[in-house]
Coordinates of C-alpha atoms and ligand atoms in Angstrom, one line a residue:
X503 CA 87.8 172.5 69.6
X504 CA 89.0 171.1 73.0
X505 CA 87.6 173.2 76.4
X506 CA 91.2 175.3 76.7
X507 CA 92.2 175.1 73.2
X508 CA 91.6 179.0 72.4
X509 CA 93.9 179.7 75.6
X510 CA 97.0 178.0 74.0
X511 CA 97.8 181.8 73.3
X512 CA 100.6 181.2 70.4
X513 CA 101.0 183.4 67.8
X514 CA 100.8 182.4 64.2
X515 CA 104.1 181.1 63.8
X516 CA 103.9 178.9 66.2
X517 CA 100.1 177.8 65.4
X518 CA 101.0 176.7 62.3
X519 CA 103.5 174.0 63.2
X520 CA 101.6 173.0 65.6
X521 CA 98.9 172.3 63.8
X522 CA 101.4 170.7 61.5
X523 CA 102.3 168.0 64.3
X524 CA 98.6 167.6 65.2
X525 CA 97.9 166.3 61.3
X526 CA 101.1 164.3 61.6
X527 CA 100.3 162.7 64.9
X528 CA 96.5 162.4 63.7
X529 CA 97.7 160.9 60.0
X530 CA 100.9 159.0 60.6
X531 CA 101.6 158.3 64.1
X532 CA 97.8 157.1 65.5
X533 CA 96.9 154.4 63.2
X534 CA 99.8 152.6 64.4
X535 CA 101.5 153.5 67.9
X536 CA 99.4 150.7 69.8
X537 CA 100.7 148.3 66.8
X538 CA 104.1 149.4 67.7
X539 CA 103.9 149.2 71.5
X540 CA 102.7 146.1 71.0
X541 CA 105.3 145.0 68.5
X542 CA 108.1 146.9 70.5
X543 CA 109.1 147.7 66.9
X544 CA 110.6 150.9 65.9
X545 CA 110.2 152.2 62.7
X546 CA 112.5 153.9 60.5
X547 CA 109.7 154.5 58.5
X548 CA 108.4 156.8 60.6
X549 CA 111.2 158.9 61.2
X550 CA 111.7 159.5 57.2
X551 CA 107.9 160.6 57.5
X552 CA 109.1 163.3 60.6
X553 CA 111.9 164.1 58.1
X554 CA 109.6 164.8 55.6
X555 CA 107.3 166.6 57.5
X556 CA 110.1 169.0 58.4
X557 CA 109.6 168.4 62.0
X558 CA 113.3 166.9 63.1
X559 CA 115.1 170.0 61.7
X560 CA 112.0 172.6 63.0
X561 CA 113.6 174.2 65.3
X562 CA 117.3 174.2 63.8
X563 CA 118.2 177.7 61.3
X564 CA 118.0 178.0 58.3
X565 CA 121.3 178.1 57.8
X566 CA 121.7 174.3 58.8
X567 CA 118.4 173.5 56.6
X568 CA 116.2 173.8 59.8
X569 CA 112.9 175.4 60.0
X570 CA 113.9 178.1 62.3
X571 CA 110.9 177.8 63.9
X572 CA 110.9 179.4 67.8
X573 CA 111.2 177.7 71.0
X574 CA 107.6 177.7 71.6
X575 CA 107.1 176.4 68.3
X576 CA 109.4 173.3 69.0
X577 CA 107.1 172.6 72.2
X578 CA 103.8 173.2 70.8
X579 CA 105.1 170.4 68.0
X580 CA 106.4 168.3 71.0
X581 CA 103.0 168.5 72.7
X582 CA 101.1 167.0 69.8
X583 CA 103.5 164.3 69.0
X584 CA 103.5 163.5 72.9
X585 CA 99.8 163.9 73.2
X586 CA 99.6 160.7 70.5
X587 CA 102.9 158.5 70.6
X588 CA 105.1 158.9 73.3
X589 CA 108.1 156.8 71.6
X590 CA 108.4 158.9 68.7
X591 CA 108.5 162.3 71.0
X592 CA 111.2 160.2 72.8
X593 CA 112.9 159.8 69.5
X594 CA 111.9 163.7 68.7
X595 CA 113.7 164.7 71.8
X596 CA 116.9 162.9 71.3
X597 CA 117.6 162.8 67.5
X598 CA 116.7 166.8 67.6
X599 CA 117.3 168.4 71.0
X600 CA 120.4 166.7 72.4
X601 CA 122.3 165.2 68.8
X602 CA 121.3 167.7 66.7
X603 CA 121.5 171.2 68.6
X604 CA 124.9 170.5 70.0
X605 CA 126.0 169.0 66.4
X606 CA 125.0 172.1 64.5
X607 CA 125.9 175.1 67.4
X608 CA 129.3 172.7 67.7
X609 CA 130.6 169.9 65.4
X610 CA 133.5 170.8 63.4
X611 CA 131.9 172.5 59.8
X612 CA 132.8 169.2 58.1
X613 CA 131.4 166.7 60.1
X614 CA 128.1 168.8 60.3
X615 CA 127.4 169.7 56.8
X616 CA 128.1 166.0 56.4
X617 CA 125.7 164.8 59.0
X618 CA 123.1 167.8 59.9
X619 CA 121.3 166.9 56.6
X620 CA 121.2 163.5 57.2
X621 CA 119.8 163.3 60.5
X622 CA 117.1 166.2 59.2
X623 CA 115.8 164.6 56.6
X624 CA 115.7 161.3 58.8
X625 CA 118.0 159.7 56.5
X626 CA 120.6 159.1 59.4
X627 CA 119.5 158.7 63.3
X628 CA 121.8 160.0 65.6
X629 CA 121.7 158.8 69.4
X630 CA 123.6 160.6 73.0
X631 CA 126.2 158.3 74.6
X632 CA 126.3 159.9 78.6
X633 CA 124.4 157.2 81.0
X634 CA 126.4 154.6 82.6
X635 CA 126.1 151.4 84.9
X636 CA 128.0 153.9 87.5
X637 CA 127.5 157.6 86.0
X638 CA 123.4 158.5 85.8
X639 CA 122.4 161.3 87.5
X640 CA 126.1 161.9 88.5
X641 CA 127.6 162.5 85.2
X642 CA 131.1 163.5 86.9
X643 CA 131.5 159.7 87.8
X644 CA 131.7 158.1 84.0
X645 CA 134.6 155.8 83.6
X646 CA 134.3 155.4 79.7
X647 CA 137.5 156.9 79.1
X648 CA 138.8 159.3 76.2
X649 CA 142.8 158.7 76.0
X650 CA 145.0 161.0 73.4
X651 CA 146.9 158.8 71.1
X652 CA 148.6 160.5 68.3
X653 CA 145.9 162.3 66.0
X654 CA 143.2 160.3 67.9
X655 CA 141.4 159.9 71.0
X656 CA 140.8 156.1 72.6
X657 CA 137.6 155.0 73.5
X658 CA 136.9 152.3 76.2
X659 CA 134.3 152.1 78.4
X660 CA 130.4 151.1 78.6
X661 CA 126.8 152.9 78.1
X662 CA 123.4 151.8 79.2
X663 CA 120.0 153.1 78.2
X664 CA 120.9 154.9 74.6
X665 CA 118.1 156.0 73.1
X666 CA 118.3 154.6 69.2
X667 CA 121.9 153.3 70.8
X668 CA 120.9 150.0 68.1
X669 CA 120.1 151.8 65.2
X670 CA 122.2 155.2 65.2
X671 CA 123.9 155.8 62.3
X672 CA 125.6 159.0 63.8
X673 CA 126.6 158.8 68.1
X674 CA 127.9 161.7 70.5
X675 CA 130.2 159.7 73.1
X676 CA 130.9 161.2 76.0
X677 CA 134.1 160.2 78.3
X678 CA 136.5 161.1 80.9
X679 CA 140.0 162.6 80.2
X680 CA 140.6 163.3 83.9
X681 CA 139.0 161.1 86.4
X682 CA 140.0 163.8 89.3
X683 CA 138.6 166.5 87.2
X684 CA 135.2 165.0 87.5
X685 CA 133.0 166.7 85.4
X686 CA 135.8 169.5 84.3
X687 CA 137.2 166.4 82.8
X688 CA 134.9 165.2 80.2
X689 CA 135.2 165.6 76.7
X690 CA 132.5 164.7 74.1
X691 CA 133.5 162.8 70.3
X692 CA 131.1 162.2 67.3
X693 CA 131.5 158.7 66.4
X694 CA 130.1 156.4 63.5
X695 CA 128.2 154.2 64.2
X696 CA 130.3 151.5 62.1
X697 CA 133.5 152.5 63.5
X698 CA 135.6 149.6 64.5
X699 CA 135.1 148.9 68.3
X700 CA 131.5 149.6 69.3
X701 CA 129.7 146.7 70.0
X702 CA 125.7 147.1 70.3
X703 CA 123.2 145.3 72.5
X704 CA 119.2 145.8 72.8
X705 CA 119.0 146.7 76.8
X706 CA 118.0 143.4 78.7
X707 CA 114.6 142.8 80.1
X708 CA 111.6 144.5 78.8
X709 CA 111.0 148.2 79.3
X710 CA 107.9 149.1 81.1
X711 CA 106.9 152.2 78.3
X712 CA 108.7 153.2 74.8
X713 CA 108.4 150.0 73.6
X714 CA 108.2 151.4 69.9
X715 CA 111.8 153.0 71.2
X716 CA 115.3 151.3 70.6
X717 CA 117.2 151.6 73.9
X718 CA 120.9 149.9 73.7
X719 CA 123.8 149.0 76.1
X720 CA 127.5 150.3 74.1
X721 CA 130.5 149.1 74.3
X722 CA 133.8 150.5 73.4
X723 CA 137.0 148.9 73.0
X724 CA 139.9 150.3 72.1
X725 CA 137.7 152.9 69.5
X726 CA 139.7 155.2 68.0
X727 CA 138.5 158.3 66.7
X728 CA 140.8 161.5 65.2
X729 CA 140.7 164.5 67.9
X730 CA 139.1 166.5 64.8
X731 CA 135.8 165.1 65.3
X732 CA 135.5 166.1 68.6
X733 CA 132.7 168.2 69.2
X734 CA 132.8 171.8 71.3
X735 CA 136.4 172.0 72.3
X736 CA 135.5 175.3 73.8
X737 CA 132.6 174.1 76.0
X738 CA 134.1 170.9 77.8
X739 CA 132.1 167.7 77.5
X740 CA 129.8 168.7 79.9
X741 CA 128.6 172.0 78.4
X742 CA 128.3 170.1 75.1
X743 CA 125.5 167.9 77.4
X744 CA 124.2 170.7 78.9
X745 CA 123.0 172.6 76.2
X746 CA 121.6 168.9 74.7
X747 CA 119.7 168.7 78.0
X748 CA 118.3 172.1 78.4
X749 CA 116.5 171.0 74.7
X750 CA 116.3 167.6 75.5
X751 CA 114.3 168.8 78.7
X752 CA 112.1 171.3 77.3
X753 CA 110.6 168.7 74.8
X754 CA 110.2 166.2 77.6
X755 CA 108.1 168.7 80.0
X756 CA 106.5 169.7 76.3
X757 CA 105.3 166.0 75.8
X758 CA 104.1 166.0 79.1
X759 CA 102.1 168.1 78.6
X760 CA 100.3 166.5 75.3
X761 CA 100.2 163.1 77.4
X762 CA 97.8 165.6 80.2
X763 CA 95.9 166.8 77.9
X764 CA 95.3 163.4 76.1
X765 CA 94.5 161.8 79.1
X766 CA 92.1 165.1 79.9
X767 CA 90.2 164.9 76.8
X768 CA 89.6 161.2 77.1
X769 CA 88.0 161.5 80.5
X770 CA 85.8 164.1 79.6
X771 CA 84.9 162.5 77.0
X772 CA 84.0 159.4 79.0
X773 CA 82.5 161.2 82.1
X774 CA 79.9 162.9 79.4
X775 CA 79.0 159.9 78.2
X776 CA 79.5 157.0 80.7
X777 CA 76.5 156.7 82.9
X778 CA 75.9 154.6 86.2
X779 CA 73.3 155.0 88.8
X780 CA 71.1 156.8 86.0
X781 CA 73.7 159.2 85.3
X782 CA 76.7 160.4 84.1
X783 CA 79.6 160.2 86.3
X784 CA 81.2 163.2 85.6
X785 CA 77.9 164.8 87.7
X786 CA 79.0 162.8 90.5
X787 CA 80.8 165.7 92.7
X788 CA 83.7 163.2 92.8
X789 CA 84.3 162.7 89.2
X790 CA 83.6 166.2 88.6
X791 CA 86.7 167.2 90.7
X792 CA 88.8 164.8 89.6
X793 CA 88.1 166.2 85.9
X794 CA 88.6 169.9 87.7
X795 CA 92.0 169.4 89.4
X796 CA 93.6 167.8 86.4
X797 CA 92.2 171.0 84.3
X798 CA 93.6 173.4 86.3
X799 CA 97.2 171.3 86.7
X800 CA 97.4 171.1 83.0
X801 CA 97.2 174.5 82.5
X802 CA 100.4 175.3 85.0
X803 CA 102.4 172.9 83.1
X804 CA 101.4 174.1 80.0
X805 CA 102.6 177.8 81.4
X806 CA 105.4 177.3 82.5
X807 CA 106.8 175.4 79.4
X808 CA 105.3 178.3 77.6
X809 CA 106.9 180.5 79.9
X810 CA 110.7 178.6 79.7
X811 CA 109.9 178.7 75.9
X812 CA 109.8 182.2 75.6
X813 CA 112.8 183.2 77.5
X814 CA 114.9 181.0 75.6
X815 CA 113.1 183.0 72.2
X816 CA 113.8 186.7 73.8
X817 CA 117.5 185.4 74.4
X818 CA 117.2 184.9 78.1
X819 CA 118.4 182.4 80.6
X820 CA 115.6 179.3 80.9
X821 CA 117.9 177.0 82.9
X822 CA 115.5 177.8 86.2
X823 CA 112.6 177.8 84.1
X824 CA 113.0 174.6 82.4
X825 CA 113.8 172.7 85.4
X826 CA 110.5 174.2 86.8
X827 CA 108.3 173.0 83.9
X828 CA 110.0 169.4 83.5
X829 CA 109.5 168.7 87.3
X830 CA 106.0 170.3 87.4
X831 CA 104.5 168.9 83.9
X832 CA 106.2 165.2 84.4
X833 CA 104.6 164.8 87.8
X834 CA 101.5 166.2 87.2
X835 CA 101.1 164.0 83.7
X836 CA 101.9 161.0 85.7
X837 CA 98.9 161.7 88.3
X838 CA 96.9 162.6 85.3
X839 CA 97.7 159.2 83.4
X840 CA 96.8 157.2 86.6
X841 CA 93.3 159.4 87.0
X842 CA 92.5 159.3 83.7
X843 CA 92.7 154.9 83.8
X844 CA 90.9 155.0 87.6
X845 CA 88.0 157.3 85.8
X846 CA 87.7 155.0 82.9
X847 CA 87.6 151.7 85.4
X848 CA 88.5 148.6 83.8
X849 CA 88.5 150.1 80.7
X850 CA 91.7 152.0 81.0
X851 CA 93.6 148.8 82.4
X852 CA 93.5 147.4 78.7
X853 CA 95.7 148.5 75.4
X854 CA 92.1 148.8 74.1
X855 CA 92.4 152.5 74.8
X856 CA 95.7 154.5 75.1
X857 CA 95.5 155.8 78.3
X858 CA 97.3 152.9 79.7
X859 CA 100.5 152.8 77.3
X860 CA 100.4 157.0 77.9
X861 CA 100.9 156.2 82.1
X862 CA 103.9 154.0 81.2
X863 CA 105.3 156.1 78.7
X864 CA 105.3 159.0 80.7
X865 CA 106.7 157.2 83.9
X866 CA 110.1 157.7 82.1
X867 CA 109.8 161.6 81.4
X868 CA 110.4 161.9 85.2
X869 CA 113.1 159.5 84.9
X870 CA 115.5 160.5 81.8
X871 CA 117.2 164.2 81.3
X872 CA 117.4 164.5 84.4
X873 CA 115.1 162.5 87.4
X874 CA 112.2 164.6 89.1
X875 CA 114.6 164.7 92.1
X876 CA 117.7 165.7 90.0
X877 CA 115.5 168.7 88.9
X878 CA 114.7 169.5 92.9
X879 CA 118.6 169.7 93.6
X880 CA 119.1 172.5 90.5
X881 CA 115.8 174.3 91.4
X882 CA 117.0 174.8 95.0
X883 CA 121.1 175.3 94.2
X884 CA 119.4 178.4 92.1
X885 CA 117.7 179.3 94.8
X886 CA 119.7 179.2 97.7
X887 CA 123.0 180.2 95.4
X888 CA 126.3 179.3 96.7
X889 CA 127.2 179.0 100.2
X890 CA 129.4 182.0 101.6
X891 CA 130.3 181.9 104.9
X892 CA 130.1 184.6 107.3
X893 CA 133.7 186.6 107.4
X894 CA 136.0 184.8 110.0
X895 CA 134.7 181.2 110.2
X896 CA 136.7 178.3 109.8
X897 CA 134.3 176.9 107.4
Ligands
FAD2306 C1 113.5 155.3 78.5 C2 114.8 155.8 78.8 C3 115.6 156.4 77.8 C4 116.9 156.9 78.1 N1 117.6 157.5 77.1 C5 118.9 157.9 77.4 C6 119.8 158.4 76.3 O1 119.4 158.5 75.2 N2 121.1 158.7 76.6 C7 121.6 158.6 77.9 O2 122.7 158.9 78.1 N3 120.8 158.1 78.9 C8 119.5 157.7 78.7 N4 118.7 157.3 79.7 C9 119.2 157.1 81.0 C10 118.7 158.2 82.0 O3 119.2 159.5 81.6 C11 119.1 157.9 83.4 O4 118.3 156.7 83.7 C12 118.9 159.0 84.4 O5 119.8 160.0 84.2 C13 119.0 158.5 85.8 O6 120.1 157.8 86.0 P1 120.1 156.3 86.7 O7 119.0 155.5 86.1 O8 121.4 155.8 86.8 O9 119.6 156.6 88.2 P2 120.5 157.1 89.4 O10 121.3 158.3 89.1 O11 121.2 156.0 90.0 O12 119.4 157.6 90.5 C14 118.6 156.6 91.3 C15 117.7 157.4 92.2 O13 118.5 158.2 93.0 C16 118.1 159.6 92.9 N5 119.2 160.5 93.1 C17 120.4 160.4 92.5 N6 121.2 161.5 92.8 C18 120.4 162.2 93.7 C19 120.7 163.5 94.4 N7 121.8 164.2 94.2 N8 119.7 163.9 95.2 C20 118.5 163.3 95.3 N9 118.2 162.1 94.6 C21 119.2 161.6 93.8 C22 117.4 159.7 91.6 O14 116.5 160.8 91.5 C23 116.8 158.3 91.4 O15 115.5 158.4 92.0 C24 117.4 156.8 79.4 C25 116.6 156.2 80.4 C26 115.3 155.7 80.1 C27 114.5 155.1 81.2

């Protein structure tokens, strides 16, 4: 048992699939995520094996053949997949928090009793169509656009940076109906991926982490696709995104959070046992605090996703909180990666150890869902509220 492993405070329900990731991460995903880094392969394979493990469908109700299991559940699962394979929590996060929770809260019933299964079981692998070369952190400016046509909807336009963009069987496409509308305007489809008109590419150049992740550039011309299959009418395209992102972000500050403690446990362990000027550097008072601040910065991450985890479970708004615990645990992983390598000198420069393919992974989690920044301007519009100017000014 790990230093602050009897203050991870979850009750039983939670434990247990936790401790159901840790076996999966320990059994499937180890023995072979430096292989697939290396390889930049991704692996169907292992995504059957998440299937199987009920992990994909976790957190989804019974009802849609999910493992109802709570919101602090689904992050305690996220932590140990993170804490081991960063790729496959990237695949975790999208084929679970921001395809399948819209899907099954918002697909038409036939479309998800046909797909929810699939995509459970890892049969199918579904990917989330909103970045473009234009429209990133400003989702109001996409130019894909969704044109009525008869019974259908038109789809032209580009995305760049789909997660499983190449290999999705299953894709939610997000567009513009009404350029002036900005983000009023957008509407969200689920498309096949063999429909006629999308054309997939593998994203040019080489990523810098997620190598064992497929990350594609779409193209849609003239895709047509009946208005049926649209997905949460009701919510507008960008609720439909928001309620994938408010999952989709609460896994990534999750997996953060196991890429800290990974890169925690591995520099105690090495400052125990590494040993220069006759002894071990963690009793050099420098080392020592290093090992200290990280500690103590692992444990507020790991609160407040705990914390954003159990409002969404008691029903409450977590919009604040998750914002909170994606900037905080993100940033704070990051400085942990690059202390964990500087501790472990030349050997954490090498693919030898993980600690290395952990600081570029997690270089992304600050990135996607939502950029550290991106999470700044939400956490201060909720705290400063709307602007309302004193009675009688022109403003
Ligand atoms: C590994 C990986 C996987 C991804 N997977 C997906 C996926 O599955 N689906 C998908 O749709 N997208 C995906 N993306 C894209 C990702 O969501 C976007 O990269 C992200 O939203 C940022 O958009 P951008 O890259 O265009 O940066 P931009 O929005 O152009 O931002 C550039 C810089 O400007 C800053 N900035 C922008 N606006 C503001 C502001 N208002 N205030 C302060 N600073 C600001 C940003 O913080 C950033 O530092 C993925 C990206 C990566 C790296």
């Amino acid at each position: 048992m790990q230093p602050h492993d009897q203050e991870y405070d979850l009750p039983p329900e939670a434990a247990a699939w936790r401790a159901r990731a840790a076996a999966f991460a320990q059994n499937v995903l180890a023995p072979v995520a430096r292989e697939a880094d290396r390889a930049g392969r991704f692996s169907r394979d292992v995504v059957r094996q998440l299937g199987q493990a009920g992990l994909i469908g976790a957190a989804l109700p019974a009802s849609a053949g999910g493992g109802a299991a709570s919101a602090l559940a689904a992050c305690a699962i996220a932590e140990e997949i993170g804490a081991v394979d960063g790729s496959t929590r990237g695949f975790l996060a999208v084929q679970a928090g921001l395809v399948l929770a819209p899907l099954v809260a918002h697909a038409p019933a036939a479309l998800r009793d046909h797909w929810a299964p699939r995509l459970t079981s890892g049969e199918a692998i579904g990917a989330c169509a909103l970045t473009e070369p234009e429209a990133g952190s400003d989702l109001g400016a996409m130019r894909t656009t969704i044109r009525p046509d008869g019974d259908d909807v038109v789809i032209d336009g580009e995305k760049v940076w789909i997660t499983n963009g190449g290999v999705a069987d299953v894709l939610l496409v997000f567009g513009q109906t009404d350029p002036t509308r900005k983000t009023r305007g957008l509407e969200c489809y689920l498309v096949a991926a063999d429909t006629p008109g999308l054309e997939r590419q593998p994203m040019p150049g080489r990523e810098l982490g997620h190598r064992a992740s497929d990350h594609a550039r779409l193209v849609f011309r003239g895709l047509r696709v009946p208005k049926a299959q649209r997905v949460g009418p009701a919510l507008g395209g960008m609720g439909v995104a928001m309620l994938g992102l408010e999952d989709g972000r609460l896994n990534v500050a999750a997996g953060a959070v196991g890429v800290h403690r990974a890169c925690l446990e591995a520099s105690i362990q090495f400052a125990r046992t590494r040993r220069q000027f006759g002894q071990r550097i963690g009793d050099f008072q420098q080392v020592g605090a290093t090992l200290a601040s990280m500690d103590v910065a692992l444990r507020a991450s790991r609160l407040l996703v705990h914390q954003a985890a159990r409002l969404k479970d008691r029903g409450l708004d977590n919009g604040h909180a998750v914002s909170a615990a994606k900037l905080h645990a993100t940033e704070a992983a990051l400085a942990a990666a690059t202390q964990a390598i500087q501790l472990h000198g030349s050997r954490g420069y090498s693919d030898e150890l993980p600690l290395e393919r952990h600081w570029r992974d997690v270089m992304a989690l600050t990135i996607y869902e939502g950029t550290s920044n991106i999470q700044r301007v939400i956490l201060a519009r909720m705290l400063l509220g709307r602007d309302e100017p004193p009675e009688g000014s022109e403003a």
